[in-house]
Structures are given as structure tokens and as C-alpha cells.
Amino acid sequence: MKTLPIAIAAALAATQPAAAADPARLTETVKTLASDLFEGRAPGTAGEERTIGYLVARFQELGLEPGGPDGAWVQKVPLLHTRLGTPKMLAFDGPKGTMPVEQAKDVYVSTVRPDDVARIAGAPVVFVGHGVKAPERGWDDFKGADLKGKVAIFLVNDPDFAAKAGEPVSGKFGGRTMTYYGRWTYKFEEAARQGAVGALIVHETAGAGYGWNVVISGGGENYDIARKPGDLTSVALQGWLAGEAATRLFASAGLDLAKLMAAARSPAFRPVELKGVTFAADAPVAHEVVTSRNVLARLPGAKRPDEVVMLGAHWDAYGAGKPDAQGRIYRAGANDDALGIAGLFEIARAMKAGPAPARSVVFAAWTAEERGLLGSEYYAANPVFPVEKTVANLAIDILQTAGPAKDVVLVGKGQSTLEDDMARVAATQGRRVTPEGLPERGLFYRADHFSLAKRGVPVLLLMGIAGASDLEEGGVKAGQAWIDAYTGQCYHQACDAWSPDWNLAGAVQDIDLVGTIAGELANGTAWPQWKAGSEFKAIRDRSAAARR
Ligand SMILES: [Zn+2]
């Protein structure tokens, strides 16, 4: 076993004693948070109360200061929960008469608006291709088309996903790698920005990465942060259109969906109205707001306290469920993400042991990640520390527990200069960087760091299921076996529990790597940069003056 314990504190001052993350302390934190007392840490439950109390006590004991609004340890996060009831009406009307569609069979719709009824009355229907507006790639599927009051139909994924080699679009959107423009979240957001009342994505298994069964598994429920009436960023109804239903619908308007799919791979594509087709829906909505909390702790900077380096992990997990074979009911997310929280404590401990950093360091324990990155989204929409002067957000969300590795897995290759920092620090650990295994899954867009990335803050994510680690014992094969076992049996299940079989030496390497980068940033003057071609570069560039 050759691991080089990297001293996080050494990044702060060479004279400080080495203070690497300690597996015994990580274990103690994980065992506590994943114990039955915390009831699986679901937001809005008694488990949340205990979790918040525990997190605040730990940060206090570590000597940090409150980092929430108005000197509090917590930031309240109002979460909107909606559930669409059985629709009274759900149909397309076309030149050949009415085409009723069935929820969960032909379409799957839901809402994130806090209204008692989701209603669309005879709205015109427009096909918008992939619905991408990407100035940095010279791409705009909308071409100024007016979508106000209309229903937009999108293709899944981004314009080059299905392109064959040699097509002009090939590689413009990362090839098989998913860009933000390929995510369903982006399409719904873009539909709202365009003023549409509804958004439907044509489902196709390869492009979505999952089957129709996964699409409908939401049961018409949705979560969002509660937004102010002026900030509504959602359409009245959003969802999916089954591939077969889409083909029929387009044919009813005299259009060939397959041909339009090919046309949508050209930058010259323009939205196509389904002439004479309208969409109508009327469905009851049950909605409630539950208030949860982010915990925020701060280590104040000695020289430039207004510049903030952020580290984050999420405290929430899946709460109680049906008992598993061993009778366990709590899905306590020992790895996902109690281990990430434990990592934050270790980094905070090491930093506190050294001299005060030049910049402030903020530790965020987010709520409601599992409901759609909502704690971090709420923070990013209501930041306590201005995002313009937030240096970076470093996130830990699931680490491999199979032992030391010869590499570290990079999620979102080519995004920012933080990946260069990662490679350099990994090299001092005797490790190299391996890009994530399946970039088409778009994991870069699916953890809390992304909420900050959307607002332009450069980010780095450590995620143990993003790719097989090359383990000291057993190599890549053993690394893949760990991923298969974890994602196959434990991910989001009661099986995500602490186990005496865990070997945290690899997790320690990753936590030390994150802590070292955070320490360097906190003591330096560098502002990490998005790389050319990143979807988030333009947003950051707009606030460049604040960092001069
Ligand atoms: Zn997670």
C-alpha cells in the first residue's frame, strides 16, 4: 500500500504539521450520520432536525463561524412539492380531429408551479429541434421564433449526439459527451425563457440514457425551490412525449419526424410549427411548501475575506422506505453523501490547524440534493457570499470505498482550469487523472457544484461512481467491480450503509486532494477560469470587473 498522505495544512504553511484526513474520524462521522437515529436524513423530517443539530455542533466544535445569512448557521430553504392529479383533459387537436393522449403511456407531464390547476387551452405546437441556444458554439435553434403561449417540442440530448462522423455538426457539442444543452433540465428552463407554456421532449432511449419506465417513475411529482412570483422559471406543464406518439402526432400534421430529426442536426435549422395542431391540458395539482435548511460554516479570510472558496457536500438522503432483506428501512446514504460531509469536517479541521487563510473558506452542507440539487440551487439563487467573488466550488459526492488508487477520476473534462490543479496535486500524490467513464451520462450537470457553475463559479466534482478507479489492489477491474456493486445494489438504497469492509484509503486521497486545492486557492490570488468552449465561460466573463 503506497499512499502519500498529503498535508492539507501544508498547503497553508510549509511549517505546519501534516494533517491528512483521518479514516477513523471519517468513519465515526459516517456511522453517526447513517445511524437509525437520523432516520435516513430526509428533508422536512425529525431526521433533518437531528442532522442540522449535529452538523452545527460539529462546525462549532471545529472552531468555525456561522456562514449563513444574518450570522446564522443555517439558510432556510423553502421547498415546493407538487403532485399532478389525474388529468381531466389531455389531448392534441389536429387537422384529422382530436388525438387524446394518456398520461404515462403516450406522454408524461408534471409541473413545478404552485398553482391548483395546470391548464393549457388549445396552445399552438412548435417543434424546436434540440432547442439549443449556445452563442459560444454559434448555435441558435430558435432563430427569433415567437414561442409565447405555445407548446415547444424538443429532441432529447444535444445536436451532435446522433451525428455520424463527417457531418458538419460532429463534435460541436462534445460528440457522445453530454453538454448542458442535452439535459432535460436545460430544455425546460429554455422553454420558460422563450415564454412557452408547455415543453415536451421526444423520448428515445439512446439519447435519454434511460427507458420510458424511468421517465414515468416520477409519478407526476416534482420538487423545486419555492420561487418568488416574479422569478417563475418554469412552464405550466413539462414532460416527455413517447417516441411512437410523437411520430403519429407529426404525421397528423403532414410532417416526418425522422426527417426533422436529421434537419435538426444543422445550424440552419428553424422551428417548425405543426400547422393546425394545438395542445390542451387540464389537471389538478396538489402543492405544499416544506422548509428545509442548508448549513453554512465559515473560516474567515485574514487578508481578503470577501473572496470566498467554497467546499460542499449534501447532508440529505432518502429517508425511510420498504425494509430490505436485512430489515433495514432507512436509506441513509452512508457514502452518498455522509462521507462527503465527513470529508468537509476533515478539511475544515486541517485548515483550522494552520494559520488563517488569506481568503475566506465556506463549508456548505446542502439539503435536498436528491430532490434535484435544490439546497445548492436555493443558495445559488440567494447567495450569502456574492458569486462574482466566489473563487471556486469544490464538491464531494460519493467516494470509492475500495482502497487506494493510482488515479483520480475527472468529471467534466475540458471545463475549467481546476482540472489542471487536480492533475498537478494528484501527481504529488503519485496519482494521475483519468477522465470519467461515460461522459454521455452528463454527471457534471448532476451534483450540487452545478448550481454554482450555472451562475459562473468554476467548479470541481469528486464523484466515485463517475469512472472506475485504477486500484492499487486489483487495478481498473477491481475499481469497476466496486462501481457495479455499489450502483447495482446500494445507490439510493438501504444498502448504502457503513460497512466494516470499507477501505477509506482512496477516499482519504480524494479528500486530501480537494483540501489541498482549496488551501492553495484560499492562500493565493488566482481566479480559476472556465476553458474556451465551456457553456459557463460567458456568464463568468460578464462579472470579470468584480475580480480586478
Ligand atoms: Zn449524492
XYZ file of C-alpha atoms and ligand atoms in Angstrom:
549
model
C 0.000 0.000 0.000
C 1.749 3.170 -1.072
C -0.245 6.269 -0.358
C 1.315 9.620 0.110
C -0.629 11.393 2.841
C -0.926 14.915 1.518
C -0.956 17.554 4.163
C -3.795 19.945 3.595
C -2.374 22.289 6.171
C 0.967 22.151 4.356
C -0.671 23.998 1.528
C -1.387 26.727 4.028
C 2.062 26.844 5.596
C 5.022 24.585 4.992
C 5.855 24.730 8.692
C 2.535 23.262 9.766
C 2.409 19.586 10.725
C 0.852 17.255 8.202
C -2.892 16.922 8.760
C -4.323 14.451 6.332
C -7.897 13.259 6.503
C -8.139 10.516 9.084
C -10.035 7.319 8.168
C -11.064 6.710 11.779
C -12.657 10.153 12.108
C -14.303 9.824 8.680
C -15.749 6.507 9.817
C -17.062 7.947 13.060
C -18.873 10.780 11.244
C -20.345 8.443 8.641
C -21.522 5.924 11.238
C -23.205 8.690 13.204
C -24.991 10.333 10.258
C -26.031 6.996 8.774
C -27.316 5.630 12.101
C -31.027 4.981 12.679
C -31.191 7.987 14.986
C -31.001 10.208 11.884
C -33.778 8.282 10.103
C -32.174 8.422 6.673
C -31.909 12.247 6.720
C -34.902 13.138 4.578
C -35.616 16.884 4.360
C -38.576 18.006 6.466
C -38.461 15.069 8.917
C -37.305 14.591 12.505
C -34.173 13.196 10.902
C -33.478 16.641 9.496
C -33.743 18.239 12.949
C -31.153 15.874 14.376
C -28.910 16.218 11.331
C -28.891 20.015 11.437
C -28.179 19.978 15.173
C -25.302 17.567 14.676
C -23.771 19.477 11.746
C -23.902 22.823 13.528
C -22.377 21.310 16.679
C -19.532 19.781 14.670
C -18.720 23.007 12.818
C -18.840 24.896 16.117
C -16.542 22.390 17.783
C -14.123 22.772 14.858
C -13.930 26.483 15.622
C -15.652 27.782 12.506
C -18.024 30.743 12.364
C -21.620 30.778 11.153
C -21.733 31.261 7.377
C -25.464 31.665 6.831
C -27.488 34.848 6.391
C -27.617 37.281 9.345
C -24.945 35.434 11.275
C -26.899 32.176 11.414
C -25.520 28.681 10.873
C -28.410 27.786 8.592
C -30.014 29.138 5.472
C -33.714 28.310 5.307
C -34.656 26.584 2.050
C -38.360 26.585 1.137
C -39.010 23.516 -1.000
C -42.037 23.312 -3.250
C -43.543 19.855 -3.669
C -46.118 19.367 -6.417
C -48.142 16.352 -7.490
C -50.182 16.341 -10.676
C -53.536 14.573 -10.279
C -55.439 12.626 -12.931
C -55.899 14.966 -15.906
C -59.472 15.906 -16.807
C -58.220 16.716 -20.274
C -55.022 15.828 -22.085
C -55.124 15.911 -25.888
C -53.755 17.203 -29.138
C -56.237 18.614 -31.597
C -55.255 18.429 -35.247
C -56.425 18.598 -38.853
C -57.601 14.991 -38.527
C -59.520 15.520 -35.297
C -58.671 15.029 -31.645
C -55.793 12.776 -30.605
C -56.272 12.032 -26.910
C -53.062 11.093 -25.133
C -52.767 9.037 -21.993
C -50.583 10.114 -19.071
C -47.677 7.663 -18.549
C -48.416 5.890 -21.833
C -48.188 8.497 -24.618
C -46.973 11.428 -22.582
C -45.619 12.082 -19.122
C -46.257 15.565 -17.777
C -45.810 17.300 -14.444
C -45.470 20.846 -13.156
C -43.264 22.853 -10.820
C -45.704 25.736 -10.499
C -47.527 26.296 -7.194
C -50.968 26.520 -8.848
C -54.067 24.445 -8.007
C -54.576 23.570 -11.661
C -52.194 23.055 -14.554
C -54.085 24.218 -17.591
C -53.155 24.781 -21.208
C -56.000 25.790 -23.511
C -55.513 24.979 -27.165
C -51.912 26.170 -27.474
C -50.152 26.016 -30.862
C -47.421 23.350 -31.051
C -43.923 24.098 -32.379
C -41.034 21.704 -32.998
C -37.797 23.403 -31.879
C -35.244 20.692 -32.711
C -32.883 20.285 -29.755
C -33.958 23.705 -28.509
C -30.397 24.886 -28.029
C -29.228 28.479 -27.734
C -25.434 28.286 -27.475
C -23.729 31.506 -28.576
C -20.268 30.120 -27.746
C -20.865 27.384 -30.336
C -22.535 29.650 -32.886
C -25.802 27.758 -32.476
C -29.391 29.003 -32.083
C -32.262 26.632 -32.819
C -34.873 29.333 -32.158
C -33.840 31.967 -34.745
C -36.087 34.502 -33.051
C -39.265 32.386 -33.405
C -42.110 33.513 -31.144
C -42.945 30.751 -28.656
C -45.085 32.842 -26.317
C -48.132 30.877 -25.224
C -47.097 27.858 -27.280
C -46.026 24.304 -26.534
C -42.451 23.524 -27.595
C -41.470 20.011 -28.641
C -37.787 19.231 -28.143
C -35.492 16.447 -29.244
C -33.572 14.734 -26.469
C -29.802 15.256 -25.975
C -27.736 17.765 -27.986
C -27.417 18.327 -31.741
C -24.383 16.122 -32.374
C -25.310 13.147 -30.191
C -26.764 11.134 -33.074
C -24.487 12.615 -35.764
C -22.372 10.342 -37.882
C -18.659 11.096 -38.387
C -18.181 13.661 -41.123
C -21.455 15.506 -40.550
C -20.738 19.231 -40.075
C -22.208 19.164 -36.572
C -19.948 16.298 -35.401
C -18.078 17.206 -32.236
C -19.669 20.659 -31.926
C -21.381 19.501 -28.748
C -18.720 17.155 -27.447
C -19.735 14.122 -29.504
C -21.076 11.435 -27.150
C -20.187 13.631 -24.188
C -23.301 15.324 -22.919
C -23.292 19.094 -22.707
C -25.708 21.089 -20.574
C -27.790 21.618 -23.726
C -28.539 17.912 -23.768
C -30.032 17.814 -20.280
C -33.789 17.815 -19.855
C -33.433 20.453 -17.151
C -31.894 22.824 -19.711
C -34.708 22.268 -22.195
C -37.428 23.030 -19.636
C -35.554 26.150 -18.495
C -35.057 27.318 -22.087
C -38.752 26.759 -22.876
C -39.638 29.029 -19.935
C -37.125 31.668 -21.077
C -38.722 31.579 -24.524
C -42.151 32.217 -22.984
C -43.622 28.819 -23.877
C -46.480 27.438 -21.729
C -45.526 23.820 -22.230
C -42.431 21.764 -23.058
C -42.323 18.164 -24.219
C -39.201 16.179 -25.047
C -39.499 13.353 -27.555
C -38.331 10.269 -25.674
C -35.826 7.999 -27.269
C -33.874 5.566 -25.090
C -30.390 6.027 -26.546
C -30.485 9.809 -26.385
C -32.091 9.960 -22.951
C -29.857 7.281 -21.496
C -32.866 5.572 -19.911
C -36.114 3.919 -20.886
C -39.722 5.157 -20.697
C -40.124 3.253 -17.397
C -37.671 5.671 -15.788
C -39.431 8.693 -17.315
C -42.765 7.755 -15.735
C -41.310 6.655 -12.389
C -41.715 10.220 -11.053
C -45.443 9.568 -10.591
C -46.338 13.144 -11.558
C -44.434 14.538 -8.557
C -41.881 17.300 -8.658
C -39.753 19.340 -6.318
C -38.314 22.781 -6.809
C -37.247 25.624 -4.605
C -40.154 27.945 -3.841
C -39.596 30.909 -6.132
C -40.937 34.448 -5.864
C -43.869 35.085 -8.217
C -41.656 37.286 -10.408
C -38.972 34.604 -10.683
C -41.111 31.771 -12.033
C -38.747 29.937 -14.305
C -41.000 27.111 -15.363
C -43.670 26.356 -17.935
C -47.179 25.308 -16.866
C -46.582 21.700 -17.905
C -43.323 19.980 -18.721
C -42.506 16.437 -19.621
C -41.989 13.846 -22.278
C -43.697 12.571 -25.396
C -43.247 8.857 -26.148
C -41.438 8.281 -29.442
C -44.314 6.449 -31.071
C -46.881 9.069 -30.052
C -44.580 11.779 -31.411
C -44.288 10.076 -34.792
C -48.102 9.831 -35.001
C -48.579 13.445 -33.946
C -46.125 14.792 -36.528
C -47.680 12.615 -39.251
C -51.101 14.082 -38.407
C -49.687 17.481 -39.370
C -48.113 16.084 -42.549
C -44.609 16.054 -41.060
C -41.985 13.311 -40.998
C -40.341 13.253 -37.548
C -37.356 11.198 -38.764
C -36.604 13.786 -41.461
C -36.974 16.638 -38.974
C -34.575 14.886 -36.609
C -31.945 14.904 -39.347
C -32.694 18.558 -40.180
C -32.243 19.468 -36.509
C -28.567 18.496 -36.748
C -27.908 21.544 -38.936
C -27.114 25.006 -37.557
C -29.529 26.295 -40.222
C -32.458 24.518 -38.515
C -35.506 26.708 -37.850
C -38.502 25.915 -35.639
C -41.336 24.150 -37.465
C -44.937 24.822 -36.489
C -47.225 21.770 -36.522
C -49.845 23.513 -38.679
C -53.349 23.239 -37.289
C -52.217 21.274 -34.207
C -52.972 22.513 -30.686
C -52.427 21.040 -27.241
C -54.865 21.203 -24.347
C -54.464 20.043 -20.771
C -56.359 20.473 -17.536
C -55.143 18.683 -14.427
C -55.447 19.303 -10.683
C -52.248 19.971 -8.770
C -51.595 19.330 -5.086
C -48.808 21.560 -3.799
C -47.121 22.363 -0.496
C -44.030 24.159 0.708
C -41.747 22.434 3.206
C -38.903 24.433 4.693
C -35.554 22.693 4.951
C -32.077 24.074 5.686
C -28.572 24.378 4.317
C -25.837 24.525 6.947
C -23.093 27.058 6.185
C -19.850 27.451 8.136
C -17.098 29.962 7.509
C -13.402 30.203 8.172
C -12.802 33.945 7.772
C -10.019 35.123 5.496
C -7.288 37.236 7.103
C -6.445 39.330 4.040
C -9.273 39.250 1.513
C -12.272 37.923 3.452
C -14.723 38.960 0.718
C -13.156 36.430 -1.647
C -14.632 33.018 -0.909
C -13.512 29.475 -1.631
C -16.467 27.091 -1.218
C -16.499 23.404 -0.406
C -19.735 21.462 -0.458
C -21.396 18.106 0.157
C -25.071 17.259 0.712
C -26.464 16.159 4.058
C -29.755 14.759 2.788
C -30.508 11.157 1.875
C -33.640 9.156 1.108
C -35.312 8.691 4.489
C -37.445 5.660 5.276
C -38.569 3.104 2.709
C -39.655 -0.511 2.482
C -37.474 -2.883 4.524
C -34.689 -4.595 2.579
C -33.713 -8.280 3.002
C -31.926 -7.401 6.242
C -34.922 -5.433 7.533
C -33.272 -2.046 7.111
C -35.799 0.706 6.362
C -33.581 3.789 6.278
C -31.819 4.702 3.064
C -29.176 6.558 4.966
C -26.698 7.469 2.221
C -23.588 6.492 4.192
C -21.457 7.056 1.124
C -23.933 9.340 -0.663
C -23.139 11.756 0.908
C -22.401 11.324 4.642
C -18.848 10.512 3.582
C -18.671 13.806 1.674
C -19.815 15.683 4.796
C -17.206 13.792 6.824
C -14.641 14.935 4.254
C -15.651 18.581 4.771
C -15.080 18.220 8.508
C -11.618 16.786 7.918
C -10.671 19.599 5.536
C -12.037 22.193 7.978
C -10.040 20.620 10.808
C -6.820 20.706 8.792
C -7.337 24.291 7.671
C -8.206 25.464 11.162
C -4.975 23.893 12.433
C -2.925 26.194 10.194
C -2.714 29.970 10.045
C -5.853 31.788 8.890
C -6.146 31.690 5.104
C -5.960 34.912 3.082
C -9.401 34.357 1.553
C -12.463 33.080 3.402
C -13.369 29.414 3.129
C -17.043 28.440 3.309
C -18.206 24.900 4.031
C -21.694 24.119 2.750
C -23.774 21.122 3.821
C -26.604 21.224 1.300
C -30.134 19.950 1.713
C -32.354 18.313 -0.934
C -29.666 17.298 -3.412
C -31.599 14.113 -4.015
C -34.685 16.127 -4.998
C -32.853 17.918 -7.774
C -29.872 19.840 -6.328
C -32.334 22.121 -4.565
C -30.375 23.240 -1.490
C -27.470 24.378 -3.630
C -29.870 25.860 -6.192
C -31.548 27.898 -3.473
C -28.173 29.113 -2.255
C -27.046 29.996 -5.780
C -30.300 31.903 -6.369
C -29.945 33.604 -2.949
C -26.193 33.646 -2.310
C -24.884 34.705 1.088
C -21.491 35.484 -0.485
C -21.601 37.113 -3.941
C -20.999 34.563 -6.692
C -18.800 37.050 -8.578
C -16.232 36.819 -5.797
C -16.680 33.121 -5.117
C -13.364 31.732 -6.274
C -14.481 28.141 -6.841
C -16.881 25.493 -5.595
C -15.338 22.106 -4.817
C -17.786 19.265 -4.264
C -17.555 15.768 -2.868
C -20.440 13.425 -3.675
C -19.752 9.666 -3.262
C -16.191 8.367 -2.997
C -14.998 4.869 -3.688
C -14.501 2.774 -0.569
C -12.384 0.023 -2.112
C -8.936 1.278 -1.185
C -6.081 3.397 -2.507
C -5.972 4.212 -6.205
C -3.308 5.057 -8.730
C -5.583 7.662 -10.301
C -8.361 10.132 -9.635
C -11.430 10.404 -11.853
C -12.166 13.755 -13.515
C -15.805 14.641 -14.180
C -16.426 17.180 -16.967
C -13.138 17.191 -18.860
C -12.235 20.451 -20.557
C -14.453 22.649 -18.380
C -12.092 24.684 -16.215
C -8.508 25.225 -15.095
C -9.374 23.434 -11.849
C -8.760 20.197 -13.739
C -5.142 21.333 -14.218
C -4.889 21.937 -10.467
C -6.341 18.476 -9.950
C -3.703 16.887 -12.208
C -0.858 18.766 -10.534
C -1.935 17.926 -6.977
C -2.741 14.324 -7.932
C 0.808 13.996 -9.280
C 2.192 14.967 -5.859
C 0.146 12.037 -4.511
C 1.709 9.756 -7.112
C -1.603 9.644 -8.980
C -2.731 10.528 -12.483
C -6.059 11.832 -13.758
C -8.484 9.542 -15.591
C -11.453 11.098 -17.420
C -14.891 9.833 -16.372
C -16.051 6.585 -17.923
C -19.344 7.530 -19.587
C -19.414 11.283 -20.291
C -22.740 10.815 -22.137
C -24.382 10.449 -18.708
C -23.644 14.120 -18.044
C -22.675 13.616 -14.387
C -21.039 17.045 -14.458
C -24.564 18.510 -14.546
C -25.924 16.291 -11.791
C -24.344 17.281 -8.485
C -24.528 20.389 -6.294
C -21.450 22.101 -7.727
C -23.526 22.571 -10.886
C -25.900 25.041 -9.193
C -22.891 27.329 -8.758
C -21.487 26.539 -12.213
C -24.730 27.785 -13.788
C -24.017 31.161 -12.152
C -20.454 31.150 -13.499
C -18.466 29.883 -10.490
C -15.692 27.478 -11.585
C -16.250 24.038 -10.067
C -14.645 20.687 -9.434
C -16.503 17.489 -8.510
C -15.113 14.353 -6.926
C -17.544 11.504 -7.595
C -16.521 7.908 -7.064
C -19.080 6.415 -9.435
C -18.012 8.586 -12.398
C -15.421 6.108 -13.577
C -13.508 3.013 -12.480
C -10.509 3.818 -10.307
C -7.243 2.038 -11.015
C -6.956 0.479 -7.568
C -3.611 -0.399 -6.035
C -5.050 -3.831 -5.461
C -6.820 -5.266 -8.489
C -6.472 -2.328 -10.864
C -9.273 -0.964 -13.042
C -11.109 -4.284 -12.939
C -11.476 -4.078 -9.179
C -12.429 -0.404 -9.475
C -15.199 -1.273 -11.926
C -16.348 -4.162 -9.739
C -16.767 -1.711 -6.851
C -18.850 0.650 -9.035
C -21.004 -2.210 -10.320
C -21.674 -3.467 -6.816
C -22.384 -0.001 -5.403
C -24.589 1.307 -8.202
C -26.251 -2.077 -8.728
C -27.235 -2.723 -5.113
C -26.618 0.230 -2.847
C -27.067 3.534 -4.640
C -30.134 5.265 -3.112
C -30.994 2.032 -1.235
C -30.811 0.865 2.386
C -27.639 -0.968 1.384
C -25.807 2.401 1.224
C -24.764 1.815 4.829
C -21.406 1.901 6.567
C -19.643 -1.443 6.375
C -16.570 -2.829 8.148
C -15.391 -3.810 4.657
C -14.853 -0.185 3.712
C -11.270 0.771 2.953
C -11.142 4.551 3.061
C -7.553 4.983 1.849
C -8.776 6.063 -1.609
C -11.373 8.406 -0.152
C -8.633 9.937 2.010
C -6.577 10.567 -1.146
C -9.524 12.328 -2.779
C -10.404 14.402 0.295
C -6.765 15.456 0.685
C -6.689 16.411 -2.979
C -9.775 18.620 -2.621
C -8.452 20.105 0.622
C -5.078 20.866 -0.913
C -6.620 22.649 -3.903
C -8.914 24.591 -1.557
C -5.930 25.532 0.613
C -3.949 26.770 -2.390
C -6.852 28.835 -3.648
C -7.536 30.222 -0.185
C -3.960 31.430 0.151
C -3.348 32.529 -3.396
C -4.680 35.268 -5.606
C -5.621 33.043 -8.540
C -9.117 33.018 -10.015
C -9.727 29.672 -11.740
C -11.027 30.112 -15.273
C -13.539 28.328 -17.451
C -11.882 26.987 -20.578
C -12.821 28.139 -24.068
C -15.893 26.224 -25.208
C -17.368 25.798 -21.713
C -21.075 26.623 -21.511
C -20.358 28.724 -18.393
C -17.462 30.913 -19.529
C -19.616 33.751 -20.873
C -21.567 34.056 -17.597
C -18.357 34.351 -15.574
C -16.779 36.778 -18.050
C -19.681 39.192 -17.540
C -18.650 39.766 -13.911
C -14.887 39.991 -14.605
C -14.731 43.597 -13.349
C -15.680 42.451 -9.829
C -12.491 40.368 -9.662
C -9.969 43.006 -10.766
Zn -25.164 12.428 -3.750
